[in-house]
C-alpha angles and dihedrals in degrees: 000000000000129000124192114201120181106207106191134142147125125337113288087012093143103260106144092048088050096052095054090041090049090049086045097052092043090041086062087050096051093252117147114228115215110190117205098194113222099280092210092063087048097061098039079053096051096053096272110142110215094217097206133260085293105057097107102192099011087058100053096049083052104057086035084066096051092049095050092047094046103043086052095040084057088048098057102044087046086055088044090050092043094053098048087073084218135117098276134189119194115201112192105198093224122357128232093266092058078079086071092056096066097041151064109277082235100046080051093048088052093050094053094054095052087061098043100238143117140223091243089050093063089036088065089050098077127053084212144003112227106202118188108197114225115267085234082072100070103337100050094143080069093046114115127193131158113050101332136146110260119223087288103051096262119145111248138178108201112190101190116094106218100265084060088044099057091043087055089048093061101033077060091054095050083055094076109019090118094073124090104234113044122150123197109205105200134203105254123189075204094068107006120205092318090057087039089061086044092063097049091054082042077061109046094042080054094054084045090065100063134059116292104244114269098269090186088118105277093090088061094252104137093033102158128267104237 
């Protein structure tokens, strides 16, 4: 039985330390991690040029590129977990919806249709949505921006000031609001980051315990790659 979480959020959220504490807790319960890495960092490493929110034609055929990658990418770890025969858990860091927060609502739309899908199909792709809310939002004195070192040690540069940070957190959220299972994992002086971490695992082991979403074809799952 295979699970698919999108973990996505606000800028120095915690993703990277959730990730790792995520894949340590299910580790214990003999669950196997799967880890989809953010598509769009894998293409502007790889030499791709994101050409702006008015780039018309270019921007399309960008996006078109992340989409393709990372429904594909999905794809193959979720054969790979299925195969295994094992307890599996696939985090995708960042899910398809995360595009429409840095765009337009109609340059999303048109993208979307270029590529002949629909919000509720990439919606269906995913048993829950783990948001982990900026740290500008409640934790701000912990809030980093500029070139600065993430929650791993990599070297970063985060353009957003808080205020723009938090905007961006909940434009995120609003993102995927439509879907069923979203958890919104908040910044608390009663627990601080490690209670923070608590509550995503809290999360996943919640989605866990229901039935994986039917992957047959009618969730979206195996759209084609164009």
């Amino acid at each position: 039985m295979a699970h698919c979480i999108a973990l996505t959020g606000g800028p120095c959220g915690g993703k990277s330390s959730a990730l790792a504490e995520i894949r340590k807790v299910m580790k214990e319960e003999g669950v196997d991690v799967y880890m989809v890495p953010e598509v769009p960092t894998v293409i502007m490493q790889g030499g791709g040029v994101y050409p702006g929110v008015d780039g018309g034609e270019k921007l399309i055929a960008f996006e078109t590129a992340i989409i393709e990658l990372q429904l594909q990418m999905e794809k193959s770890f979720m054969t790979l977990a299925k195969a295994s025969g094992k307890p599996s858990l696939l985090i995708c860091d960042r899910g398809l919806l995360d595009i429409a927060a840095y765009l337009p609502r109609d340059a999303w739309l048109k993208i979307l249709e270029a590529n002949s899908l629909t919000e509720e199909q990439l919606l269906g792709r995913y048993d829950g949505v783990l948001h982990l809310v900026t740290a500008a939002d409640g934790a701000e004195k912990f809030y980093k921006h500029g070139h600065v070192k993430d929650d791993s040690g990599n070297d970063v540069y985060r353009a957003e000031t808080p205020e723009q940070a938090r905007d961006l957190d909940n434009k995120v959220l609003e993102c995927w609001s439509a879907h069923t299972k979203v958890g919104r994992i908040a910044n608390l002086d009663a627990d601080g980051f490690k209670g923070k971490l608590g509550r995503a695992c809290a999360f996943v082991k919640e989605v866990r315990e229901q039935p994986p979403v039917d992957r047959s074809g009618s969730s979206g799952w195996f759209c084609s790659v164009m």
